[in-house]
Coordinates of C-alpha atoms in Angstrom, one line a residue:
Chain A
X264 CA -21.4 4.5 -18.6
X265 CA -17.9 5.8 -19.4
X266 CA -16.2 7.4 -15.7
X267 CA -15.2 11.2 -15.7
X268 CA -12.0 10.6 -15.8
X269 CA -12.8 8.9 -19.3
X270 CA -15.5 10.7 -20.3
X271 CA -12.1 13.6 -19.7
X272 CA -10.1 12.2 -22.1
X273 CA -12.5 11.5 -24.9
X274 CA -13.4 15.4 -24.4
X275 CA -9.6 16.2 -25.0
X276 CA -9.6 13.7 -28.5
X277 CA -12.5 15.4 -29.7
X278 CA -10.4 18.9 -29.0
X279 CA -7.6 17.5 -30.8
X280 CA -10.0 17.5 -33.8
X281 CA -10.5 13.7 -33.2
X282 CA -13.3 12.4 -35.0
X283 CA -15.8 9.2 -33.7
X284 CA -17.5 6.5 -34.9
X285 CA -19.8 4.2 -32.8
X286 CA -19.3 0.2 -33.3
X287 CA -22.6 -1.4 -33.1
X288 CA -26.1 0.1 -32.8
X289 CA -27.4 -1.7 -29.4
X290 CA -28.7 0.0 -26.9
X291 CA -25.3 0.7 -25.0
X292 CA -24.0 2.3 -28.0
X293 CA -27.0 4.0 -28.6
X294 CA -26.7 4.9 -24.3
X295 CA -23.1 5.7 -25.1
X296 CA -23.9 8.5 -27.8
X297 CA -26.7 10.3 -26.0
X298 CA -24.3 10.9 -23.8
X299 CA -21.8 12.9 -26.0
X300 CA -24.3 14.7 -27.5
X301 CA -25.0 15.5 -23.9
X302 CA -21.2 17.1 -24.1
X303 CA -22.1 18.8 -27.7
X304 CA -19.6 16.0 -29.0
X305 CA -20.7 14.8 -32.7
X306 CA -20.6 11.1 -33.7
X307 CA -19.9 11.1 -37.4
X308 CA -21.9 7.5 -37.5
X309 CA -22.6 4.2 -36.6
X310 CA -20.8 0.8 -37.9
X311 CA -23.8 -1.9 -38.2
X312 CA -21.9 -5.1 -38.2
X313 CA -25.2 -6.9 -38.4
X314 CA -26.5 -7.8 -41.5
X315 CA -29.3 -8.7 -40.8
X316 CA -30.7 -5.4 -39.0
X317 CA -31.4 -3.1 -41.6
X318 CA -31.7 0.6 -39.5
X319 CA -30.0 3.3 -41.3
X320 CA -30.0 6.2 -38.7
X321 CA -30.2 6.4 -35.4
X322 CA -31.1 9.6 -34.1
X323 CA -30.0 11.0 -37.6
X324 CA -26.8 10.1 -37.4
X325 CA -26.2 7.6 -40.8
X326 CA -25.6 4.4 -40.0
X327 CA -23.2 2.5 -42.2
X328 CA -20.8 -0.8 -42.4
X329 CA -17.8 -1.5 -41.4
X330 CA -16.0 -0.8 -45.2
X331 CA -17.4 2.3 -45.6
X332 CA -14.6 2.5 -43.2
X333 CA -12.1 2.4 -46.5
X334 CA -13.1 5.4 -47.7
X335 CA -12.7 7.2 -44.6
X336 CA -10.4 10.2 -45.9
X337 CA -8.9 11.0 -42.4
X338 CA -8.4 8.4 -41.0
X339 CA -6.2 9.1 -38.0
X340 CA -8.3 11.2 -37.4
X341 CA -10.8 8.9 -35.8
X342 CA -11.7 7.1 -32.8
X343 CA -13.1 4.4 -33.4
X344 CA -15.4 3.4 -30.0
X345 CA -16.2 -0.2 -28.8
X346 CA -17.4 -1.9 -25.8
X347 CA -15.0 -4.3 -24.8
X348 CA -12.9 -5.1 -27.6
X349 CA -13.7 -8.2 -28.1
X350 CA -11.7 -10.8 -31.1
X351 CA -14.0 -10.7 -34.2
X352 CA -14.1 -6.7 -34.1
X353 CA -10.8 -7.0 -34.3
X354 CA -10.1 -9.4 -36.6
X355 CA -12.5 -7.1 -38.8
X356 CA -11.0 -3.9 -38.6
X357 CA -8.0 -5.5 -38.8
X358 CA -8.7 -6.9 -42.4
X359 CA -9.8 -3.2 -43.8
X360 CA -6.3 -2.1 -42.7
X361 CA -7.7 -0.4 -39.6
X362 CA -4.7 0.2 -37.0
X363 CA -5.8 -0.7 -34.1
X364 CA -4.2 -0.2 -31.2
X365 CA -4.3 3.6 -32.0
X366 CA -7.7 3.8 -33.1
X367 CA -9.6 1.6 -31.6
X368 CA -11.1 3.0 -27.8
X369 CA -12.6 0.3 -25.5
X370 CA -15.6 2.8 -24.8
X371 CA -15.6 2.2 -21.4
X372 CA -12.3 2.7 -20.5
X373 CA -11.1 4.9 -22.8
X374 CA -7.8 6.4 -22.9
X375 CA -5.6 8.5 -24.6
X376 CA -2.7 6.3 -25.2
X377 CA -5.4 3.4 -25.2
X378 CA -5.3 1.9 -21.7
X379 CA -5.8 -1.6 -22.1
X380 CA -7.2 -4.6 -20.5
X381 CA -4.9 -5.5 -18.2
X382 CA -6.1 -8.3 -15.7
X383 CA -4.1 -8.4 -13.0
X384 CA -3.2 -11.9 -11.3
X385 CA -3.2 -11.7 -7.4
X386 CA -0.2 -12.2 -5.3
X387 CA 0.0 -13.6 -1.4
X388 CA 2.1 -10.9 -1.0
X389 CA 1.5 -7.8 -3.1
X390 CA -1.9 -8.1 -3.9
X391 CA -1.6 -8.3 -7.2
X392 CA 1.2 -8.3 -10.2
X393 CA 1.1 -7.5 -14.0
X394 CA 0.0 -10.5 -16.3
X395 CA 4.1 -10.3 -18.2
X396 CA 6.4 -12.7 -17.3
X397 CA 10.2 -12.6 -18.1
X398 CA 12.2 -15.9 -18.0
X399 CA 9.6 -17.6 -15.8
X400 CA 8.8 -14.7 -12.9
X401 CA 5.2 -12.6 -13.5
X402 CA 5.3 -8.5 -13.0
X403 CA 8.4 -8.3 -15.0
X404 CA 9.1 -7.5 -19.2
X405 CA 11.8 -7.6 -20.5
X406 CA 13.8 -5.3 -23.5
X407 CA 17.0 -6.6 -24.6
X408 CA 18.8 -9.5 -25.4
X409 CA 19.4 -11.7 -22.9
X410 CA 22.8 -11.7 -22.2
X411 CA 23.3 -8.0 -22.4
X412 CA 26.4 -7.0 -20.4
X413 CA 24.6 -4.7 -18.6
X414 CA 21.1 -5.3 -16.6
X415 CA 18.4 -2.5 -15.3
X416 CA 15.9 -3.7 -13.1
X417 CA 13.9 -0.8 -12.9
X418 CA 10.3 -0.2 -10.2
X419 CA 7.6 2.2 -9.4
X420 CA 4.0 2.3 -10.2
X421 CA 1.8 3.3 -12.8
X422 CA 4.2 5.4 -14.4
X423 CA 6.6 2.8 -14.4
X424 CA 3.7 -0.1 -15.4
X425 CA 4.5 -0.7 -19.1
X426 CA 1.2 -2.7 -19.7
X427 CA -1.1 0.3 -19.0
X428 CA -1.2 2.0 -22.4
X429 CA 0.3 1.4 -25.6
X430 CA 2.8 4.3 -25.3
X431 CA 6.1 3.4 -24.7
X432 CA 7.7 3.1 -21.3
X433 CA 10.9 5.3 -20.1
X434 CA 12.1 1.8 -19.7
X435 CA 11.3 0.6 -23.7
X436 CA 13.2 4.3 -24.2
X437 CA 15.7 4.1 -21.5
X438 CA 17.1 0.6 -23.1
X439 CA 16.5 2.5 -27.4
X440 CA 19.0 5.5 -26.2
X441 CA 21.9 2.8 -24.6
X442 CA 21.6 1.0 -28.5
X443 CA 22.0 4.1 -29.6
X444 CA 25.1 4.4 -27.4
X445 CA 27.1 1.6 -27.9
X446 CA 26.2 0.2 -25.0
X447 CA 25.0 -3.5 -24.5
X448 CA 21.5 -3.0 -22.1
X449 CA 19.1 -5.4 -21.2
X450 CA 16.2 -3.9 -19.4
X451 CA 13.2 -5.3 -16.9
X452 CA 10.4 -3.4 -16.1
X453 CA 9.4 -4.6 -13.2
X454 CA 6.8 -1.6 -13.0
X455 CA 3.3 -2.4 -12.2
X456 CA 0.4 0.4 -11.5
X457 CA -0.4 1.0 -8.5
X458 CA 2.0 -0.2 -6.4
X459 CA 3.9 1.8 -4.0
X460 CA 7.3 1.7 -1.8
X461 CA 6.3 -1.0 0.3
X462 CA 4.8 -3.6 -2.4
X463 CA 8.5 -2.6 -4.8
X464 CA 10.9 -3.3 -2.0
X465 CA 8.6 -6.6 -1.9
X466 CA 9.5 -6.9 -5.3
X467 CA 13.3 -6.0 -5.4
X468 CA 13.4 -9.1 -2.2
X469 CA 11.8 -11.9 -3.8
X470 CA 11.7 -11.4 -7.8
X471 CA 14.5 -9.2 -9.1
X472 CA 17.2 -10.4 -6.8
X473 CA 17.2 -13.7 -8.5
X474 CA 18.1 -11.2 -11.5
X475 CA 20.9 -10.6 -11.0
X476 CA 20.5 -6.9 -12.1
X477 CA 23.7 -5.0 -12.3
X478 CA 21.5 -1.9 -10.9
X479 CA 17.7 -1.2 -10.1
X480 CA 16.7 2.0 -10.6
X481 CA 13.1 2.7 -8.0
X482 CA 10.7 5.6 -9.9
X483 CA 8.3 6.5 -7.3
X484 CA 6.6 8.8 -4.8
X485 CA 3.3 9.6 -6.2
X486 CA 1.9 6.1 -4.9
X487 CA 3.3 7.4 -1.5
X488 CA 0.4 9.6 -0.7
X489 CA -3.2 11.3 -2.2
X490 CA -5.9 9.0 -2.6
X491 CA -3.2 5.9 -3.6
X492 CA -2.5 5.6 -0.4
X493 CA -4.9 4.4 2.8
X494 CA -4.5 7.2 6.0
X495 CA -2.6 6.0 9.3
X496 CA -1.0 2.7 6.9
X497 CA 1.3 4.0 3.7
X498 CA 2.6 0.7 3.1
X499 CA -0.9 0.0 1.6
X500 CA -2.7 0.9 -1.6
X501 CA -6.1 1.6 -1.8
X502 CA -6.1 -1.0 -5.0
X503 CA -4.6 -3.7 -2.2
X504 CA -7.0 -2.4 0.4
X505 CA -9.9 -2.8 -2.0
X506 CA -8.9 -6.3 -3.5
X507 CA -8.5 -7.4 0.5
X508 CA -12.2 -6.2 1.4
X509 CA -14.2 -7.2 -1.8
X510 CA -12.0 -10.8 -0.8
X511 CA -13.0 -10.6 2.5
X512 CA -16.2 -10.3 1.2
X513 CA -16.4 -13.0 -0.9
X514 CA -15.5 -14.6 1.7
X515 CA -18.2 -14.9 4.0
X516 CA -20.6 -15.7 1.3
X517 CA -18.5 -17.6 -1.0
X518 CA -16.0 -19.5 0.0
X519 CA -15.0 -21.2 3.6
X520 CA -11.7 -21.2 5.3
X521 CA -12.3 -22.2 7.9
X522 CA -12.4 -18.8 10.9
X523 CA -8.7 -18.3 9.5
X524 CA -10.4 -15.8 7.5
X525 CA -12.7 -12.6 8.4
X526 CA -11.8 -9.3 8.5
X527 CA -8.4 -7.1 7.1
X528 CA -5.6 -6.4 8.7
X529 CA -3.5 -3.4 7.2
X530 CA -0.4 -3.9 10.1
X531 CA 1.3 -1.9 11.8
X532 CA -0.3 1.6 12.1
X533 CA 2.8 4.3 10.9
X534 CA 4.0 6.3 13.2
X535 CA 5.4 9.2 11.2
X536 CA 5.1 11.0 8.0
X537 CA 4.1 10.0 4.6
X538 CA 7.7 10.7 3.9
X539 CA 9.2 9.1 6.6
X540 CA 7.6 6.2 5.3
X541 CA 8.8 6.0 1.9
X542 CA 12.5 7.3 2.6
X543 CA 13.0 4.3 5.5
X544 CA 11.5 1.7 2.3
X545 CA 14.6 4.0 0.0
X546 CA 16.5 2.9 2.2
X547 CA 16.6 -0.4 2.6
X548 CA 16.3 -0.5 -1.2
X549 CA 19.1 0.8 -0.7
X550 CA 21.2 -1.6 1.6
X551 CA 19.4 -4.2 0.0
X552 CA 21.6 -3.7 -3.0
X553 CA 23.9 -2.8 -1.6
X554 CA 24.4 -5.8 -0.1
X555 CA 24.3 -7.9 -3.2
X556 CA 26.7 -5.8 -5.1
X557 CA 23.7 -4.1 -6.9
X558 CA 24.2 0.1 -7.9
X559 CA 20.6 1.2 -6.6
X560 CA 18.8 5.0 -7.8
X561 CA 16.3 6.3 -6.3
X562 CA 14.4 9.0 -8.5
X563 CA 11.8 11.1 -7.4
X564 CA 9.1 11.2 -9.1
X565 CA 6.8 14.7 -11.1
X566 CA 3.9 15.8 -10.2
X567 CA 1.5 17.8 -11.9
X568 CA 0.6 18.8 -8.8
X569 CA 4.6 21.0 -8.3
X570 CA 3.9 23.0 -10.9
X571 CA 3.5 26.0 -9.8
X572 CA 2.4 28.1 -12.7
X573 CA 0.7 26.0 -15.8
X574 CA 0.2 27.2 -19.4
X575 CA -3.0 28.3 -19.9
X576 CA -4.3 25.0 -21.8
X577 CA -3.4 22.8 -19.1
X578 CA -5.3 24.8 -16.3
X579 CA -8.2 23.4 -18.1
X580 CA -7.0 20.0 -18.6
X581 CA -5.9 20.2 -15.0
X582 CA -9.8 21.7 -13.9
X583 CA -10.6 18.6 -16.2
X584 CA -8.8 16.4 -14.7
X585 CA -10.8 16.3 -11.5
X586 CA -8.4 14.5 -9.3
X587 CA -6.5 17.4 -8.4
X588 CA -8.1 21.0 -9.7
X589 CA -6.5 24.0 -8.6
X590 CA -8.4 25.0 -6.6
X591 CA -6.4 23.3 -3.4
X592 CA -7.8 19.9 -2.0
X593 CA -6.4 17.2 0.5
X594 CA -5.0 15.8 -1.7
X595 CA -3.4 18.6 -3.5
X596 CA -1.9 19.2 0.4
X597 CA -0.1 16.3 0.2
X598 CA 1.6 16.0 -2.9
X599 CA 2.9 19.5 -1.9
X600 CA 3.7 18.5 1.9
X601 CA 5.4 15.1 0.5
X602 CA 7.7 17.5 -1.9
X603 CA 8.3 19.6 0.8
X604 CA 9.4 17.0 2.9
X605 CA 11.9 15.3 0.6
X606 CA 13.6 19.2 -0.6
X607 CA 14.0 19.6 3.2
X608 CA 15.7 16.5 4.1
X609 CA 19.0 15.4 4.3
X610 CA 20.3 14.1 0.8
X611 CA 21.0 10.4 0.7
X612 CA 23.2 9.3 -2.5
X613 CA 21.4 7.2 -3.6
X614 CA 18.5 9.9 -5.5
X615 CA 17.5 12.3 -7.4
X616 CA 14.9 14.7 -7.1
X617 CA 13.1 14.0 -10.9
X618 CA 10.4 16.5 -9.2
X619 CA 10.2 19.5 -11.4
X620 CA 11.3 17.8 -14.8
X621 CA 8.1 18.5 -16.4
X622 CA 8.0 22.4 -14.6
X623 CA 7.9 24.0 -18.1
X624 CA 6.5 21.1 -20.2
X625 CA 3.0 20.2 -20.8
X626 CA 3.1 16.1 -20.6
X627 CA 1.2 15.6 -18.3
X628 CA -2.5 13.6 -19.4
X629 CA -3.3 13.2 -15.6
X630 CA -2.3 14.2 -12.7
X631 CA 0.7 12.0 -12.7
X632 CA 0.9 9.9 -16.2
X633 CA 2.9 11.8 -19.3
X634 CA 2.2 10.8 -22.8
X635 CA 4.9 9.0 -24.5
X636 CA 6.8 13.3 -24.6
X637 CA 7.0 13.0 -21.4
X638 CA 8.6 9.3 -21.3
X639 CA 10.8 10.3 -23.9
X640 CA 12.1 12.8 -21.5
X641 CA 12.7 10.5 -18.3
X642 CA 14.8 8.2 -19.6
X643 CA 17.0 11.3 -21.9
X644 CA 17.0 12.2 -17.5
X645 CA 18.1 9.2 -15.8
X646 CA 20.4 8.2 -18.7
X647 CA 22.8 11.1 -18.3
X648 CA 22.3 10.6 -14.5
X649 CA 23.6 7.6 -14.7
X650 CA 25.7 8.5 -16.9
X651 CA 26.6 11.1 -14.6
X652 CA 26.8 8.9 -11.2
X653 CA 29.3 6.4 -14.2
X654 CA 26.7 4.1 -12.7
X655 CA 27.2 3.5 -16.6
X656 CA 30.1 4.1 -19.0
Chain B
X251 CA -36.1 24.2 -4.8
X252 CA -35.2 21.0 -5.0
X253 CA -32.8 19.6 -7.9
X254 CA -34.1 15.6 -6.3
X255 CA -37.8 14.9 -6.1
X256 CA -39.3 11.7 -4.6
X257 CA -40.1 9.5 -7.4
X258 CA -44.6 10.3 -8.0
X259 CA -45.3 6.8 -8.7
X260 CA -43.8 5.7 -5.6
X261 CA -45.9 8.5 -3.6
X262 CA -49.6 6.5 -5.4
X263 CA -48.0 2.7 -3.6
X264 CA -50.9 2.7 0.3
X265 CA -47.4 0.3 1.2
X266 CA -43.4 1.3 0.2
X267 CA -41.9 -0.8 2.0
X268 CA -38.5 -1.2 2.9
X269 CA -36.1 -3.6 2.3
X270 CA -33.8 -5.3 5.1
X271 CA -33.2 -4.2 8.9
X272 CA -29.9 -3.5 8.0
X273 CA -28.4 0.3 9.0
X274 CA -28.8 1.1 5.3
X275 CA -32.2 0.6 5.0
X276 CA -32.8 2.2 9.1
X277 CA -31.4 5.5 7.1
X278 CA -33.4 5.0 4.5
X279 CA -36.8 5.1 7.0
X280 CA -35.2 8.2 8.1
X281 CA -34.6 10.1 5.3
X282 CA -38.1 9.0 4.2
X283 CA -39.2 10.3 7.2
X284 CA -38.5 13.5 6.9
X285 CA -39.7 13.8 3.5
X286 CA -43.4 12.6 4.4
X287 CA -42.9 9.4 3.6
X288 CA -44.0 7.0 5.8
X289 CA -42.8 3.7 5.3
X290 CA -45.2 0.8 6.2
X291 CA -43.5 -1.8 7.6
X292 CA -39.2 -3.3 6.4
X293 CA -39.5 -6.6 4.4
X294 CA -36.9 -9.8 5.0
X295 CA -36.5 -12.7 3.9
X296 CA -38.1 -14.2 7.2
X297 CA -40.0 -11.5 9.9
X298 CA -38.1 -13.3 12.6
X299 CA -35.3 -10.2 13.1
X300 CA -37.1 -7.1 15.2
X301 CA -35.5 -4.2 15.4
X302 CA -36.2 -1.0 17.7
X303 CA -38.4 0.8 15.9
X304 CA -41.9 1.7 15.4
X305 CA -41.8 -0.1 12.0
X306 CA -42.7 -3.3 12.2
X307 CA -40.8 -6.0 10.0
X308 CA -42.7 -8.0 7.8
X309 CA -41.9 -11.3 5.9
X310 CA -43.5 -11.1 2.4
X311 CA -46.5 -13.6 3.9
X312 CA -48.0 -10.5 6.0
X313 CA -48.7 -8.4 2.8
X314 CA -52.0 -7.9 2.1
X315 CA -52.7 -6.7 -1.1
X316 CA -49.7 -7.6 -3.4
X317 CA -50.1 -5.1 -6.1
X318 CA -50.6 -1.8 -3.9
X319 CA -46.9 -2.7 -2.5
X320 CA -43.4 -0.9 -3.5
X321 CA -39.9 -1.9 -2.2
X322 CA -37.8 0.4 -1.5
X323 CA -34.1 -0.6 -1.6
X324 CA -30.7 0.5 -0.7
X325 CA -28.7 -1.5 -2.8
X326 CA -29.2 -2.8 -6.2
X327 CA -29.3 -6.9 -6.6
X328 CA -31.1 -8.7 -10.2
X329 CA -31.0 -11.3 -8.4
X330 CA -33.2 -10.3 -5.5
X331 CA -35.3 -7.7 -8.4
X332 CA -35.7 -10.7 -10.4
X333 CA -37.5 -12.5 -7.4
X334 CA -39.4 -9.6 -6.0
X335 CA -40.4 -9.0 -9.7
X336 CA -42.4 -12.9 -9.2
X337 CA -43.7 -12.5 -6.3
X338 CA -46.2 -10.0 -8.2
X339 CA -44.9 -6.7 -7.0
X340 CA -44.8 -4.0 -9.9
X341 CA -42.0 -0.9 -8.5
X342 CA -38.7 -0.9 -6.6
X343 CA -37.4 1.8 -5.9
X344 CA -33.5 2.8 -5.3
X345 CA -32.4 5.0 -2.9
X346 CA -28.9 4.6 -4.1
X347 CA -26.0 6.5 -4.8
X348 CA -24.4 7.6 -8.6
X349 CA -23.6 4.1 -9.0
X350 CA -26.2 2.7 -8.6
X351 CA -28.6 4.5 -10.1
X352 CA -26.9 4.5 -13.3
X353 CA -26.8 0.4 -12.8
X354 CA -30.6 0.5 -12.6
X355 CA -30.8 3.1 -15.7
X356 CA -28.9 1.2 -17.7
X357 CA -30.6 -2.3 -16.9
X358 CA -34.2 -3.7 -17.6
X359 CA -36.1 -5.8 -15.9
X360 CA -38.8 -8.2 -17.1
X361 CA -41.0 -8.7 -14.9
X362 CA -40.6 -5.2 -12.4
X363 CA -40.1 -2.0 -13.3
X364 CA -36.7 -1.0 -11.0
X365 CA -36.1 2.8 -11.1
X366 CA -34.3 5.6 -8.6
X367 CA -35.7 6.8 -5.7
X368 CA -35.5 10.2 -7.0
X369 CA -36.3 11.8 -9.5
X370 CA -35.0 15.4 -11.4
X371 CA -36.8 18.2 -10.4
X372 CA -39.0 18.7 -13.6
X373 CA -38.9 21.7 -13.9
X374 CA -34.8 22.6 -14.2
X375 CA -35.7 21.5 -17.3
X376 CA -37.0 24.2 -19.2
X377 CA -34.6 26.5 -18.8
X378 CA -30.8 26.0 -19.5
X379 CA -29.3 23.9 -17.0
X380 CA -26.1 26.3 -15.1
X381 CA -23.9 24.6 -12.2
X382 CA -21.9 27.0 -10.2
X383 CA -19.1 25.6 -8.5
X384 CA -16.4 23.3 -10.5
X385 CA -15.0 21.7 -7.4
X386 CA -15.2 17.9 -6.6
X387 CA -19.7 18.9 -5.9
X388 CA -19.6 20.3 -9.2
X389 CA -17.4 18.0 -10.4
X390 CA -20.0 15.5 -8.9
X391 CA -23.4 17.1 -10.4
X392 CA -22.9 17.1 -13.5
X393 CA -22.7 13.5 -13.8
X394 CA -25.3 13.3 -11.7
X395 CA -27.4 15.1 -14.3
X396 CA -25.2 12.9 -16.8
X397 CA -26.6 9.8 -15.8
X398 CA -30.0 11.2 -15.9
X399 CA -29.5 12.2 -19.7
X400 CA -30.0 16.2 -18.9
X401 CA -28.2 18.6 -20.5
X402 CA -26.1 21.2 -18.6
X403 CA -25.4 24.1 -21.0
X404 CA -22.6 26.2 -18.2
X405 CA -20.5 26.3 -15.5
X406 CA -20.0 29.5 -13.4
X407 CA -17.5 30.4 -10.9
X408 CA -16.1 33.3 -8.5
X409 CA -12.7 32.3 -9.2
X410 CA -11.1 34.7 -11.8
X411 CA -8.4 31.7 -12.2
X412 CA -11.6 29.3 -13.9
X413 CA -13.3 32.3 -15.6
X414 CA -13.3 31.7 -20.0
X415 CA -11.9 28.4 -19.4
X416 CA -14.6 25.4 -20.3
X417 CA -15.2 22.1 -18.1
X418 CA -16.4 19.1 -19.4
X419 CA -16.9 21.1 -23.2
X420 CA -19.3 23.9 -21.1
X421 CA -17.5 27.0 -20.8
X422 CA -17.2 28.8 -17.6
X423 CA -18.9 32.3 -16.8
X424 CA -18.7 34.4 -14.1
X425 CA -21.5 36.0 -11.9
X426 CA -21.1 38.9 -14.4
X427 CA -22.0 36.5 -17.3
X428 CA -24.8 34.8 -15.6
X429 CA -26.4 38.0 -13.9
X430 CA -27.1 38.9 -17.9
X431 CA -28.6 35.1 -18.8
X432 CA -30.1 34.9 -16.0
X433 CA -34.1 34.8 -17.1
X434 CA -33.1 32.2 -19.5
X435 CA -31.0 29.6 -16.6
X436 CA -32.1 27.6 -14.0
X437 CA -28.8 28.1 -11.6
X438 CA -27.9 24.5 -9.2
X439 CA -25.5 25.1 -6.4
X440 CA -22.6 22.6 -7.3
X441 CA -21.1 23.2 -3.2
X442 CA -22.4 21.4 -0.1
X443 CA -19.8 23.8 2.6
X444 CA -20.6 27.7 0.2
X445 CA -23.7 26.7 -1.0
X446 CA -25.8 29.4 1.5
X447 CA -23.5 31.2 1.6
X448 CA -23.5 30.9 -2.3
X449 CA -27.2 31.4 -2.9
X450 CA -27.2 34.2 -1.2
X451 CA -24.3 36.2 -3.6
X452 CA -27.0 34.9 -6.6
X453 CA -29.9 36.0 -4.9
X454 CA -28.0 39.8 -4.7
X455 CA -27.3 39.5 -8.1
X456 CA -31.1 38.5 -9.2
X457 CA -30.9 35.6 -9.8
X458 CA -33.6 33.7 -8.6
X459 CA -33.8 30.3 -10.2
X460 CA -31.7 28.7 -7.6
X461 CA -32.3 24.3 -7.1
X462 CA -29.9 23.0 -4.4
X463 CA -28.6 19.8 -4.4
X464 CA -27.7 18.1 -1.2
X465 CA -24.3 15.8 -2.8

């Protein structure tokens, strides 16, 4: 069954006028239809791709063929829900002119900005890394020409990661903005979903310095608190913990490395606050970059919890997000404390506070992720800041 | 009133076995006893590991009448279930989490019937269902009911900020709205920490069809 979050996204699209077509007529598809019915979300029809199956209707809902999609008058408002985005499905839909990226949604992982099926690679230092390569280095993607005058590397978590969603990342938009202003800029996006500041630091040391960038931008803060952080160990993200716990369990039953692997070690327990740790890591990143002659800028990112006022439909969005309800809870309080600690800390010259960037905008679709319009606003703000710092002339 | 009830078919068995002897299995035994169900034995592949309990540990050879026995599992494992099915048992009950319930309801086994340990109290479905509370427990309860394909009609909450909004496409009512519908609704309390307080408030407002969800 779809998770809470994914059902929530689907409901949001339903509210925004999208209608749904289910691809397939099997047990899972019928269960999905029943689930949507319980949520008062109608299904327009099923698509039957099995010529031998003469099913004409399911639960009173018509069963059509893929060619019936050709006659859809409002294709741009249609969402096709499909389990697993198999090659055959995609080929068939493309053959009838359906914009697959915008309209085909994997029913199990339904996301408003088409969440892409990303399978991460294991990494002994970072835990895992996204499966994209730039200049032979895994976890990176590039925008712009290789011999551009200025090379910028962007670091961060899922709000920077350009593989998670089908919308343009702020890294890509920033590069386009630079080109529009006549600058020769190449941007290498090193953002990976779930990365916290400690992984970004390690990425900088191992994978970024070799690229010889002119500027390193770190856009972070969201993964330093909330549900992402292992209590007492702010440099361990929950995804890493999940990964290693599974490896530990798998080790017991499936492979043998002698006595080397029996438990998981998370290192020294942190003594300071979440913010103290964050500040320490960014200071180290700044020192490393300075030592290498690289300009370093750190942006303290905005999250939904930092907003004091919400637009009327935003309140409902927050309530349904399930992650930070309007009622105060532990996660919400952690974020607020983190922000308060940042704002009262001694400011570093390399830092810029963007935590209020979206205060009067309605761009969030989760507690931290924003729609493409949000990425546009962010890229604009970063561009202006880089110019005011004279990092870009 | 309780929202979840033990599967009636389980209560028809003379021999109720709990699979395993680890913490999860011991916990299930204790919970079953609280509900007045006394497990016959723990079941293990080889009954060599005895535990400090008045309930014995058996292996499959000690089950006298297979047809009168069922097994309660603290986890989902399709392979083990299939093996149990080949032994001749007809029912497995999984005392599990929401995720496991989902697996159970979505998977059909060939030789054996796998059911969640609990089923929804049928009485609750006879009226429109309202979940009181839109916090974490209310969210979780909603998903649990969705898993069991039970329709929720409304939410209700005391926080004025939420009234008039929708949660999972269901309107959020005020207490006054709920009072007007009291004869046509069953209310499930979607809170653990404030359950008693909420129950008291509902009763004071004349709402008596109340179900408890223990989270």
